[in-house]
Amino acid sequence: MGNASSTLTQYDIEEVQEHCNYLFSQQEIVALYERFCQLDRNAKGFISADEFLSIPEFSLNPLSQRLLKMVDGLNFKDFVAFLSAFSAKASLQHKIELIFKVYDIDGKGQVTFKDLLEVLRDLTGSFMSEEQREHVLVWVLEEAGYTRNSSILLDDFVKVLSSPGLKMEVEVPVD
Amino acid sequence: MAEALGSSSAEMDLDRPNLEEYLPTDSIQDSPKNLHLRDLLDISPTLTEAAGAIVDDSFTRCFKSNPPEPWNWNIYLFPLWCLGVVVRYGILFPLRVAVLAIGWIVFFSAFFPVHFLLKGYPKWRRKLERKLVEMMCSVFVASWTGVVKYHGPRPSTRPHQVFVANHTSMIDFIILEQMTAFAVIMQKHPGWVGFIQKTILESVGCIWFNRTESKDRGVVGRKLREHVQGVDNNPLLIFPEGTCVNNHYTVMFKKGAFELGCAVCPIAIKYNKIFVDAFWNSKKQSFTMHLVRLMTSWAVVCDVWYLEPQYLRPGETPIEFAERVRDMISARAGLKKVPWDGYLKYFRPSPKHTERKQQIFAESILRRLERK
C-alpha cells in the first residue's frame, strides 16, 4: 500500500488496523484515509510539511515545528499509527510515550535539559527570557529530585505523568 | 492560647473576602497551586489541539470538493448512465462548443468595430459594449445549459452602490453579468482568461489586484472609491471572500467593500449539485478543465437572490457591517459560516495567534512562580 490510490481495499484497511494495534475502527480508518488524500494534494503517498502547514489551526500551534519533524513524509499506515495515540482506546502508557517522543525529538532515548528548554521555548516564545526559563526548569527539576544534568527517561515520564492521568483524545469524524 | 488563636484566625477569615475585591480577577481564576515538573512536562493540551487540526479542521472543509454519490451501480441504471455519457460527451459537448465558438465570433466581429469606430461617441460605445458583453455571457451560460432562477428586484444602474456576492467559481461572474453589466474587481490571471480580462472586461470597467502584492491594497481601495463615485460607471460587483469556496461554507468577508461609504447590495448564489458541482477548486484544476467539466454535464442549476441594499449603521465598524451582510447571504443561500480569512489558502496565518497562546502560557507560569 505504498501509493495513495483513491480506493482503499478491505485488505488495506485490515493491514492499517493491525499496524495501529486496533486503536481505530475500520470506519475511522476510512475517514482518516479521506482526510489523508485531501491533505496530500498530488497523491504522492505522503503529506509534506508544507501541506501540514496549510492547515491554519496546525500552523499556529506552538509545537507545530517539533511535530512536523515527526509527521513529515509519513505514509498512510504510519500516519494512522501516529494518530492512534490520540484514540480514546489508547493506553496512558501509549500517550506518555508520544509525549516523551516529542521531547526526545532526536530519538536518543533520553530527555536532556536542552530538550526541556527547547519545548518550553516553543511554548512561551518571547514572553519569558531564557534565564527565566532555565530558572523555572531547574526549580521544578530539583523539587522532583532531578538535577540540571539529569537525563530523564521514559520511566521518569511515566512516574511524573501517571497521576492524575492525561486527557489526550481526538475524535475522528465519521460520516 | 489555642482559643485566642482560633478567634483571631476567624477574624482573618472575615478579612479575606475584602482582600479579593482588590485583586485583579485573573490571578483569582488561577488556582494558587505551586509549579511542579508535571505542569511543564504535560503538553497534552497543545498536542491534542495539533492532532485535532490534523484530523479535521474547519478551514480545509471549505475547499473540499465533495464527489457526487455514484448512482449508476446496478444493472438497470448503468446502461442508462452509459447512454447519458454518450449523449453528454458525443452530442451535447460538441454542440455547446459550436454554440460557444459562434458566440465568440459574433461577439468579436461586433465588439472590435464598435470599440474602434465609435471612439468619438463614448456614450453609445459604452451602451453597445455593455449589451454585447451581456449577450456573450448569455451565450456562455447557454453553453453549459445554465438554468438560473433570479429572485428579487434586478440591480439598477446608479452610482454610490456596490454589489457583493459569495464566490464559488468564476462562472458566478458570468451568471450575474448576463442580467446586468457589472464592473468587476478581479485577481490578475494568466493565459486566455488574462487576455479576456485585459481586452473585453476593460469595457465594462474592471479593477485589477494582485494578491501577492501587499501594497496593492491601498491602491485598490482608492480605485474602488473612485469607481463608486463615477456616474457613468457600471455598478461594481465584489466577491468579498477573496477566493472560491465550495458553496457549503462562507469564509470571512474582507472589509474593503464595506468601507466605501455607499450602499451595499448583497447577492446570494447557491448552486444545486443535482447535475454538477460548480465549485472551482483552483488548486486541483485549471479554469479550462473546469469549463469542460461544466460543458460535459447535463446542466448547471443555480438560484440567485438579490437582497435588500444595506447601509453602514451608526456605531457599526466596517468589519461588523461585513459580518452582518455575510450573515444575510449565508442564511439566504443555506451556507455555514467559518471564522477564517480566505487568504489563508495562499498565505500562512499571522504569528500573532501563536504569540497569543505563548503569552497566556508564559504568564501563567510566571504568576505561579511569584507565589513561592
Coordinates of C-alpha atoms in Angstrom, one line a residue:
Chain A
M1 CA 0.0 0.0 0.0
G2 CA 2.8 2.4 -0.9
N3 CA 1.0 4.8 -3.2
A4 CA -2.2 6.7 -2.1
S5 CA -4.7 5.5 -4.6
S6 CA -8.2 6.8 -4.4
T7 CA -9.7 3.5 -3.2
L8 CA -8.9 1.5 -0.1
T9 CA -9.4 -2.2 -0.2
Q10 CA -10.7 -4.2 2.8
Y11 CA -7.2 -5.9 2.9
D12 CA -5.6 -2.4 3.2
I13 CA -7.9 -1.4 6.0
E14 CA -7.1 -4.5 8.0
E15 CA -3.4 -4.1 7.5
V16 CA -3.5 -0.5 8.7
Q17 CA -5.7 -1.5 11.6
E18 CA -3.3 -4.2 12.7
H19 CA -0.4 -1.7 12.4
C20 CA -2.1 0.7 14.8
N21 CA -3.0 -2.1 17.2
Y22 CA -6.7 -1.9 16.6
L23 CA -7.0 1.5 18.2
F24 CA -9.1 2.8 15.4
S25 CA -12.3 1.2 14.0
Q26 CA -12.5 0.4 10.3
Q27 CA -14.8 3.3 9.7
E28 CA -12.4 5.7 11.4
I29 CA -9.5 4.4 9.2
V30 CA -11.6 5.1 6.1
A31 CA -12.4 8.6 7.3
L32 CA -8.7 9.1 8.1
Y33 CA -7.8 8.0 4.6
E34 CA -10.2 10.5 3.0
R35 CA -8.5 13.2 5.1
F36 CA -5.1 11.9 4.2
C37 CA -5.9 12.1 0.5
Q38 CA -7.4 15.6 1.0
L39 CA -4.2 16.8 2.5
D40 CA -1.8 15.0 0.1
R41 CA -2.6 17.2 -2.8
N42 CA -0.8 15.5 -5.6
A43 CA -1.3 11.9 -4.5
K44 CA 2.4 11.4 -3.6
G45 CA 1.6 8.9 -0.9
F46 CA 2.7 11.1 1.9
I47 CA 1.9 14.6 3.3
S48 CA 4.7 17.1 3.0
A49 CA 5.5 19.7 5.7
D50 CA 4.1 22.4 3.5
E51 CA 0.8 20.7 3.2
F52 CA 0.5 20.2 7.0
L53 CA 1.3 23.9 7.4
S54 CA -1.6 24.8 5.1
I55 CA -3.9 23.8 7.9
P56 CA -4.2 27.2 9.7
E57 CA -5.1 25.6 13.1
F58 CA -2.0 23.4 12.9
S59 CA 0.3 26.2 11.7
L60 CA -0.5 28.4 14.6
N61 CA 0.1 25.6 17.2
P62 CA 3.3 26.5 19.2
L63 CA 4.6 22.9 18.8
S64 CA 4.0 22.7 15.1
Q65 CA 7.6 22.7 14.1
R66 CA 8.5 20.0 16.5
L67 CA 5.5 17.9 15.5
L68 CA 6.4 18.4 11.8
K69 CA 9.6 16.5 12.3
M70 CA 7.6 13.6 13.5
V71 CA 4.8 13.6 10.8
D72 CA 6.6 15.0 7.7
G73 CA 6.7 12.4 5.0
L74 CA 4.8 9.7 6.8
N75 CA 2.8 7.2 4.6
F76 CA -0.8 6.4 5.5
K77 CA 0.0 3.5 7.7
D78 CA 2.4 5.4 9.9
F79 CA 0.1 8.5 9.8
V80 CA -2.6 6.4 11.4
A81 CA -0.1 4.9 13.9
F82 CA 1.0 8.4 14.9
L83 CA -2.6 9.5 15.4
S84 CA -3.5 6.3 17.3
A85 CA -2.0 7.8 20.5
F86 CA -5.0 10.2 20.4
S87 CA -7.6 7.4 20.2
A88 CA -9.9 7.1 23.2
K89 CA -8.8 3.4 23.4
A90 CA -5.1 4.2 23.7
S91 CA -3.5 3.4 27.0
L92 CA -2.0 6.0 29.3
Q93 CA 1.4 4.4 28.6
H94 CA 1.0 5.0 24.9
K95 CA 0.1 8.6 25.3
I96 CA 3.0 9.2 27.7
E97 CA 5.3 7.6 25.1
L98 CA 4.2 10.1 22.5
I99 CA 4.9 13.0 24.8
F100 CA 8.3 11.5 25.5
K101 CA 9.0 11.3 21.8
V102 CA 8.0 14.9 21.3
Y103 CA 10.6 15.9 23.9
D104 CA 13.2 13.5 22.7
I105 CA 12.9 14.6 19.1
D106 CA 16.2 13.2 18.0
G107 CA 15.4 9.8 19.4
K108 CA 18.4 9.4 21.8
G109 CA 16.2 7.6 24.3
Q110 CA 16.6 10.2 27.0
V111 CA 15.4 13.8 27.5
T112 CA 18.1 16.3 28.5
F113 CA 17.8 19.8 30.0
K114 CA 18.3 21.1 26.5
D115 CA 15.2 19.3 25.2
L116 CA 13.1 20.6 28.1
L117 CA 14.4 24.1 27.4
E118 CA 13.5 23.8 23.7
V119 CA 10.0 22.7 24.3
L120 CA 9.5 25.4 26.9
R121 CA 10.9 28.0 24.5
D122 CA 8.3 26.8 21.8
L123 CA 5.5 27.2 24.3
T124 CA 6.4 30.6 25.7
G125 CA 8.1 32.3 22.9
S126 CA 9.3 35.8 23.6
F127 CA 7.2 36.2 26.7
M128 CA 9.8 34.6 29.0
S129 CA 13.5 35.3 29.0
E130 CA 16.0 32.4 28.6
E131 CA 17.1 33.0 32.2
Q132 CA 13.6 32.8 33.5
R133 CA 13.0 29.5 31.6
E134 CA 16.2 28.0 32.9
H135 CA 15.4 29.1 36.4
V136 CA 11.9 27.6 36.3
L137 CA 13.1 24.3 34.9
V138 CA 15.9 24.0 37.4
W139 CA 13.4 24.7 40.2
V140 CA 10.9 22.1 39.2
L141 CA 13.5 19.5 38.4
E142 CA 15.1 19.9 41.8
E143 CA 11.8 19.8 43.5
A144 CA 11.1 16.4 41.8
G145 CA 14.5 15.1 42.7
Y146 CA 16.4 15.6 39.5
T147 CA 19.2 18.0 38.6
R148 CA 20.0 20.1 35.7
N149 CA 22.3 17.4 34.4
S150 CA 19.9 14.5 34.8
S151 CA 18.9 12.5 31.8
I152 CA 15.2 11.8 32.0
L153 CA 14.0 8.5 30.7
L154 CA 10.6 7.2 29.7
D155 CA 10.1 5.6 33.1
D156 CA 10.6 9.0 34.7
F157 CA 7.9 10.5 32.4
V158 CA 5.6 7.7 33.4
K159 CA 6.2 8.3 37.1
V160 CA 5.6 12.1 36.8
L161 CA 2.6 12.0 34.4
S162 CA 0.7 8.9 35.6
S163 CA -1.3 10.6 38.3
P164 CA -3.8 12.1 37.9
G165 CA -3.6 10.9 34.3
L166 CA -3.8 12.6 31.0
K167 CA -6.6 13.7 28.8
M168 CA -5.3 13.5 25.2
E169 CA -8.1 12.4 22.8
V170 CA -9.2 13.4 19.4
E171 CA -12.4 12.2 17.8
V172 CA -12.2 11.1 14.1
P173 CA -15.4 12.5 12.4
V174 CA -17.1 9.5 10.7
D175 CA -19.8 10.3 8.2
Chain B
M1 CA -3.9 30.1 73.9
A2 CA -5.5 27.9 71.2
E3 CA -8.8 29.6 71.7
A4 CA -7.2 33.0 71.3
L5 CA -5.6 31.9 68.1
G6 CA -8.9 30.4 67.0
S7 CA -10.7 33.6 67.4
S8 CA -8.0 35.6 65.7
S9 CA -8.0 33.2 62.7
A10 CA -11.8 33.7 62.5
E11 CA -11.3 37.4 62.2
M12 CA -8.7 36.8 59.5
D13 CA -11.2 34.7 57.6
L14 CA -13.6 37.7 57.6
D15 CA -10.8 39.8 56.2
R16 CA -10.1 37.6 53.2
P17 CA -13.2 38.3 51.1
N18 CA -12.4 42.0 51.2
L19 CA -8.8 41.3 50.0
E20 CA -10.1 39.5 47.0
E21 CA -12.1 42.5 45.8
Y22 CA -8.9 44.4 45.4
L23 CA -7.0 41.7 43.5
P24 CA -7.3 41.6 39.7
T25 CA -9.7 38.9 38.6
D26 CA -7.1 37.0 36.5
S27 CA -5.0 35.9 39.5
I28 CA -8.1 34.8 41.3
Q29 CA -9.2 32.5 38.5
D30 CA -5.7 30.9 38.5
S31 CA -5.8 28.3 41.3
P32 CA -2.9 29.1 43.7
K33 CA -1.1 25.8 43.1
N34 CA 2.7 25.7 43.1
L35 CA 4.5 24.8 40.0
H36 CA 5.6 21.2 39.6
L37 CA 7.6 19.3 37.0
R38 CA 4.3 17.7 35.9
D39 CA 2.9 21.0 34.8
L40 CA 5.8 21.6 32.5
L41 CA 6.0 18.1 31.1
D42 CA 2.3 17.8 30.4
I43 CA 2.0 19.2 26.9
S44 CA -1.1 17.1 26.2
P45 CA -3.5 20.1 25.6
T46 CA -1.2 21.6 22.9
L47 CA -0.7 18.1 21.3
T48 CA -4.4 17.4 21.3
E49 CA -5.1 20.7 19.5
A50 CA -2.5 19.9 16.9
A51 CA -3.8 16.4 16.3
G52 CA -7.3 17.7 16.2
A53 CA -6.3 20.1 13.4
I54 CA -4.6 17.3 11.5
V55 CA -7.7 15.1 11.7
D56 CA -10.2 17.7 10.7
D57 CA -10.2 21.5 10.5
S58 CA -12.9 23.9 9.6
F59 CA -10.8 25.8 7.1
T60 CA -9.9 22.9 4.8
R61 CA -13.5 21.8 4.9
C62 CA -14.5 25.0 3.0
F63 CA -12.5 23.9 0.0
K64 CA -13.3 20.3 -0.2
S65 CA -15.0 19.3 -3.4
N66 CA -17.5 16.6 -2.4
P67 CA -17.6 14.0 -5.1
P68 CA -21.2 13.1 -6.1
E69 CA -22.6 9.8 -4.9
P70 CA -22.4 7.2 -7.7
W71 CA -25.9 6.2 -8.7
N72 CA -25.0 4.0 -11.6
W73 CA -24.2 0.9 -9.6
N74 CA -26.7 -1.6 -10.8
I75 CA -27.5 -3.4 -14.0
Y76 CA -30.6 -1.2 -14.7
L77 CA -29.0 2.2 -14.1
F78 CA -25.6 1.5 -15.5
P79 CA -26.6 1.3 -19.2
L80 CA -28.7 4.4 -18.7
W81 CA -25.7 6.2 -17.3
C82 CA -23.6 5.0 -20.3
L83 CA -26.1 6.3 -22.7
G84 CA -26.0 9.6 -20.8
V85 CA -22.2 9.7 -21.1
V86 CA -22.5 9.2 -24.9
V87 CA -25.1 11.9 -25.2
R88 CA -23.2 14.3 -23.0
Y89 CA -19.8 13.9 -24.5
G90 CA -20.8 13.0 -28.0
I91 CA -23.7 15.2 -28.7
L92 CA -24.1 17.9 -26.2
F93 CA -20.5 18.8 -25.8
P94 CA -19.7 19.4 -29.5
L95 CA -23.0 21.3 -29.8
R96 CA -22.1 23.5 -26.9
V97 CA -18.6 24.1 -28.2
A98 CA -20.1 25.1 -31.5
V99 CA -22.5 27.5 -29.8
L100 CA -19.7 29.0 -27.8
A101 CA -17.5 29.3 -30.9
I102 CA -20.2 31.0 -32.9
G103 CA -21.0 33.3 -30.0
W104 CA -17.3 34.3 -29.7
I105 CA -17.2 35.0 -33.5
V106 CA -20.3 37.1 -33.4
F107 CA -19.1 38.9 -30.3
F108 CA -15.7 39.8 -31.6
S109 CA -16.9 40.8 -35.1
A110 CA -19.3 43.2 -33.4
F111 CA -17.1 44.3 -30.5
F112 CA -14.0 45.4 -32.2
P113 CA -15.7 47.6 -34.8
V114 CA -17.8 49.2 -32.1
H115 CA -14.7 49.7 -30.0
F116 CA -12.6 51.4 -32.6
L117 CA -15.2 53.1 -34.8
L118 CA -17.3 54.6 -32.1
K119 CA -14.3 56.2 -30.3
G120 CA -15.9 59.6 -30.8
Y121 CA -19.2 58.6 -29.2
P122 CA -18.3 57.3 -25.8
K123 CA -21.9 57.0 -24.5
W124 CA -23.1 54.9 -27.5
R125 CA -20.0 52.9 -27.4
R126 CA -20.3 52.1 -23.8
K127 CA -24.0 51.1 -24.2
L128 CA -23.3 48.8 -27.2
E129 CA -20.3 47.2 -25.5
R130 CA -22.3 46.6 -22.4
K131 CA -25.1 44.9 -24.4
L132 CA -22.5 42.8 -26.3
V133 CA -20.9 41.6 -23.0
E134 CA -24.3 40.7 -21.7
M135 CA -25.0 38.8 -24.8
M136 CA -21.7 37.0 -24.6
C137 CA -22.4 36.0 -21.1
S138 CA -25.8 34.6 -22.1
V139 CA -24.0 32.5 -24.7
F140 CA -21.6 31.2 -22.1
V141 CA -24.5 30.3 -19.8
A142 CA -26.2 28.6 -22.7
S143 CA -23.0 26.7 -23.4
W144 CA -23.3 24.8 -20.2
T145 CA -27.0 24.9 -20.1
G146 CA -27.3 27.1 -17.1
V147 CA -30.7 27.1 -15.5
V148 CA -30.6 30.2 -13.4
K149 CA -33.5 31.4 -11.3
Y150 CA -33.3 35.0 -10.3
H151 CA -35.1 36.2 -7.3
G152 CA -35.6 39.7 -6.1
P153 CA -35.5 43.1 -7.9
R154 CA -33.0 43.4 -10.7
P155 CA -30.0 45.7 -9.9
S156 CA -30.3 49.2 -11.2
T157 CA -27.5 51.3 -12.6
R158 CA -26.9 54.2 -10.4
P159 CA -23.9 55.5 -8.5
H160 CA -23.0 55.0 -4.8
Q161 CA -23.7 51.4 -4.6
V162 CA -21.7 48.1 -4.7
F163 CA -22.8 44.6 -5.1
V164 CA -21.3 41.8 -3.0
A165 CA -21.8 38.1 -3.5
N166 CA -20.5 34.8 -2.2
H167 CA -17.9 33.2 -4.5
T168 CA -17.9 29.6 -5.8
S169 CA -16.3 29.8 -9.3
M170 CA -15.5 32.4 -11.9
I171 CA -18.8 31.5 -13.5
D172 CA -20.5 33.4 -10.7
F173 CA -19.5 36.5 -12.5
I174 CA -20.8 35.3 -15.9
I175 CA -24.2 34.3 -14.3
L176 CA -24.6 37.7 -12.8
E177 CA -23.2 39.6 -15.8
Q178 CA -25.8 38.2 -18.2
M179 CA -28.5 40.0 -16.2
T180 CA -26.7 43.3 -15.6
A181 CA -23.4 44.6 -16.9
F182 CA -21.4 44.8 -13.7
A183 CA -17.9 46.2 -13.4
V184 CA -15.8 43.8 -11.5
I185 CA -12.7 43.6 -9.4
M186 CA -10.6 40.5 -10.1
Q187 CA -7.3 38.8 -9.4
K188 CA -5.0 39.0 -12.4
H189 CA -5.0 35.7 -14.1
P190 CA -2.6 34.2 -16.7
G191 CA -3.4 32.7 -20.0
W192 CA -6.6 33.2 -22.1
V193 CA -8.5 34.4 -19.1
G194 CA -6.0 37.1 -18.6
F195 CA -6.4 38.1 -22.2
I196 CA -10.1 38.4 -21.9
Q197 CA -9.7 40.4 -18.7
K198 CA -7.4 42.9 -20.4
T199 CA -9.5 43.4 -23.6
I200 CA -13.2 42.9 -23.1
L201 CA -13.7 43.4 -19.4
E202 CA -12.0 46.8 -19.7
S203 CA -15.1 47.9 -21.5
V204 CA -17.4 47.2 -18.6
G205 CA -14.9 48.6 -16.1
C206 CA -12.5 46.4 -14.3
I207 CA -10.2 46.9 -11.4
W208 CA -7.2 44.5 -11.1
F209 CA -5.5 43.4 -7.9
N210 CA -2.7 41.1 -7.2
R211 CA -3.0 39.0 -4.0
T212 CA 0.7 38.7 -3.7
E213 CA 1.4 42.4 -3.5
S214 CA 0.7 43.8 -0.1
K215 CA 1.0 47.5 -1.2
D216 CA -1.7 46.7 -3.7
R217 CA -4.4 47.0 -1.1
G218 CA -4.1 50.8 -0.7
V219 CA -4.1 51.4 -4.4
V220 CA -7.1 49.1 -4.9
G221 CA -9.0 50.8 -2.1
R222 CA -8.5 54.1 -3.8
K223 CA -9.7 52.8 -7.2
L224 CA -12.8 51.3 -5.6
R225 CA -13.7 54.6 -4.1
E226 CA -13.2 56.4 -7.4
H227 CA -15.3 54.0 -9.3
V228 CA -18.2 54.2 -6.9
Q229 CA -18.3 57.9 -7.2
G230 CA -18.4 57.9 -11.1
V231 CA -21.9 58.4 -12.5
D232 CA -21.4 56.6 -15.8
N233 CA -19.6 53.6 -14.3
N234 CA -21.3 50.2 -14.2
P235 CA -22.3 49.1 -10.8
L236 CA -19.3 47.3 -9.1
L237 CA -19.5 43.6 -8.2
I238 CA -17.2 42.5 -5.5
F239 CA -16.6 39.0 -4.1
P240 CA -15.5 39.8 -0.5
E241 CA -14.4 36.3 0.3
G242 CA -11.4 36.9 -2.0
T243 CA -11.3 33.3 -3.1
C244 CA -13.5 30.4 -4.4
V245 CA -15.3 28.5 -1.7
N246 CA -17.2 25.2 -2.1
N247 CA -20.7 26.6 -1.8
H248 CA -21.4 24.9 1.6
Y249 CA -19.5 27.5 3.7
T250 CA -18.6 31.1 3.6
V251 CA -15.2 32.4 4.8
M252 CA -14.7 35.9 6.3
F253 CA -15.6 38.9 4.1
K254 CA -12.8 41.4 3.5
K255 CA -13.8 44.8 4.7
G256 CA -12.8 46.7 1.6
A257 CA -16.2 46.7 0.0
F258 CA -17.8 47.8 3.3
E259 CA -15.9 51.0 4.0
L260 CA -16.7 52.9 0.8
G261 CA -19.5 54.9 2.4
C262 CA -22.2 53.7 0.0
A263 CA -25.0 51.2 -0.2
V264 CA -24.0 47.5 -0.2
C265 CA -26.4 45.3 -2.1
P266 CA -25.9 41.6 -1.2
I267 CA -26.4 38.8 -3.7
A268 CA -26.6 35.2 -2.6
I269 CA -25.8 32.4 -5.1
K270 CA -26.5 28.8 -4.4
Y271 CA -25.7 26.0 -6.9
N272 CA -27.8 22.9 -7.0
K273 CA -25.4 20.0 -7.2
I274 CA -28.0 17.8 -8.8
F275 CA -26.2 17.6 -12.1
V276 CA -22.8 19.1 -11.4
D277 CA -20.7 20.6 -8.6
A278 CA -19.9 24.1 -9.7
F279 CA -17.1 24.7 -7.2
W280 CA -13.9 25.6 -9.0
N281 CA -11.1 24.0 -6.9
S282 CA -8.4 26.2 -8.3
K283 CA -5.7 24.1 -6.7
K284 CA -6.9 20.9 -8.3
Q285 CA -7.9 22.1 -11.9
S286 CA -7.4 24.9 -14.3
F287 CA -10.3 27.1 -15.4
T288 CA -10.4 25.4 -18.8
M289 CA -10.8 22.0 -17.3
H290 CA -13.4 23.4 -15.0
L291 CA -15.4 24.7 -18.0
V292 CA -15.0 21.4 -19.9
R293 CA -16.5 19.6 -16.9
L294 CA -19.4 22.0 -16.8
M295 CA -19.9 21.6 -20.6
T296 CA -20.0 17.8 -20.4
S297 CA -22.7 17.7 -17.7
W298 CA -26.4 18.0 -18.2
A299 CA -26.9 21.4 -16.7
V300 CA -25.7 23.9 -14.2
V301 CA -28.6 24.8 -11.9
C302 CA -28.5 27.7 -9.5
D303 CA -30.5 30.2 -7.6
V304 CA -29.6 33.9 -7.4
W305 CA -31.2 36.1 -4.8
Y306 CA -30.8 39.9 -5.0
L307 CA -31.2 41.0 -1.4
E308 CA -32.1 44.4 0.1
P309 CA -29.4 47.1 0.0
Q310 CA -27.7 47.6 3.3
Y311 CA -26.1 50.7 4.8
L312 CA -23.5 51.1 7.5
R313 CA -25.4 51.6 10.7
P314 CA -24.3 54.3 13.2
G315 CA -21.7 52.9 15.6
E316 CA -21.0 49.9 13.4
T317 CA -17.5 49.2 12.2
P318 CA -16.9 48.1 8.6
I319 CA -15.9 44.6 9.9
E320 CA -19.2 44.3 11.8
F321 CA -21.0 45.5 8.7
A322 CA -19.2 42.9 6.6
E323 CA -20.2 40.2 9.1
R324 CA -23.8 41.3 9.1
V325 CA -24.0 41.1 5.3
R326 CA -22.3 37.7 5.4
D327 CA -25.0 36.5 7.8
M328 CA -27.7 37.6 5.4
I329 CA -26.1 35.9 2.4
S330 CA -25.2 32.7 4.3
A331 CA -28.7 32.5 5.7
R332 CA -30.3 33.0 2.3
A333 CA -28.2 30.5 0.4
G334 CA -28.0 28.0 3.3
L335 CA -24.3 28.2 3.8
K336 CA -22.4 27.7 7.1
K337 CA -20.1 30.5 8.4
V338 CA -16.5 29.8 9.2
P339 CA -14.3 32.3 11.1
W340 CA -11.3 32.1 8.7
D341 CA -9.8 34.5 6.2
G342 CA -10.0 33.1 2.7
Y343 CA -6.4 34.2 2.0
L344 CA -5.1 31.5 4.3
K345 CA -5.4 29.4 1.2
Y346 CA -2.4 31.2 -0.1
F347 CA -0.6 32.5 3.0
R348 CA 0.3 31.2 6.4
P349 CA -1.6 32.6 9.4
S350 CA -0.1 35.6 11.1
P351 CA 2.3 34.7 14.0
K352 CA 0.1 36.9 16.2
H353 CA -2.1 33.9 17.0
T354 CA 0.8 31.7 18.1
E355 CA 2.2 34.5 20.2
R356 CA -1.1 34.9 22.0
K357 CA -1.0 31.3 23.1
Q358 CA 2.6 31.6 24.1
Q359 CA 1.8 34.7 26.1
I360 CA -1.0 33.0 28.0
F361 CA 1.1 30.1 28.9
A362 CA 4.2 32.1 29.9
E363 CA 2.1 34.4 32.1
S364 CA 0.5 31.5 33.9
I365 CA 4.0 30.1 34.7
L366 CA 5.4 33.4 35.8
R367 CA 2.4 34.0 38.1
R368 CA 2.8 30.7 39.8
L369 CA 6.5 31.3 40.2
E370 CA 5.8 34.5 42.0
R371 CA 3.7 32.7 44.5
K372 CA 6.7 31.0 46.1

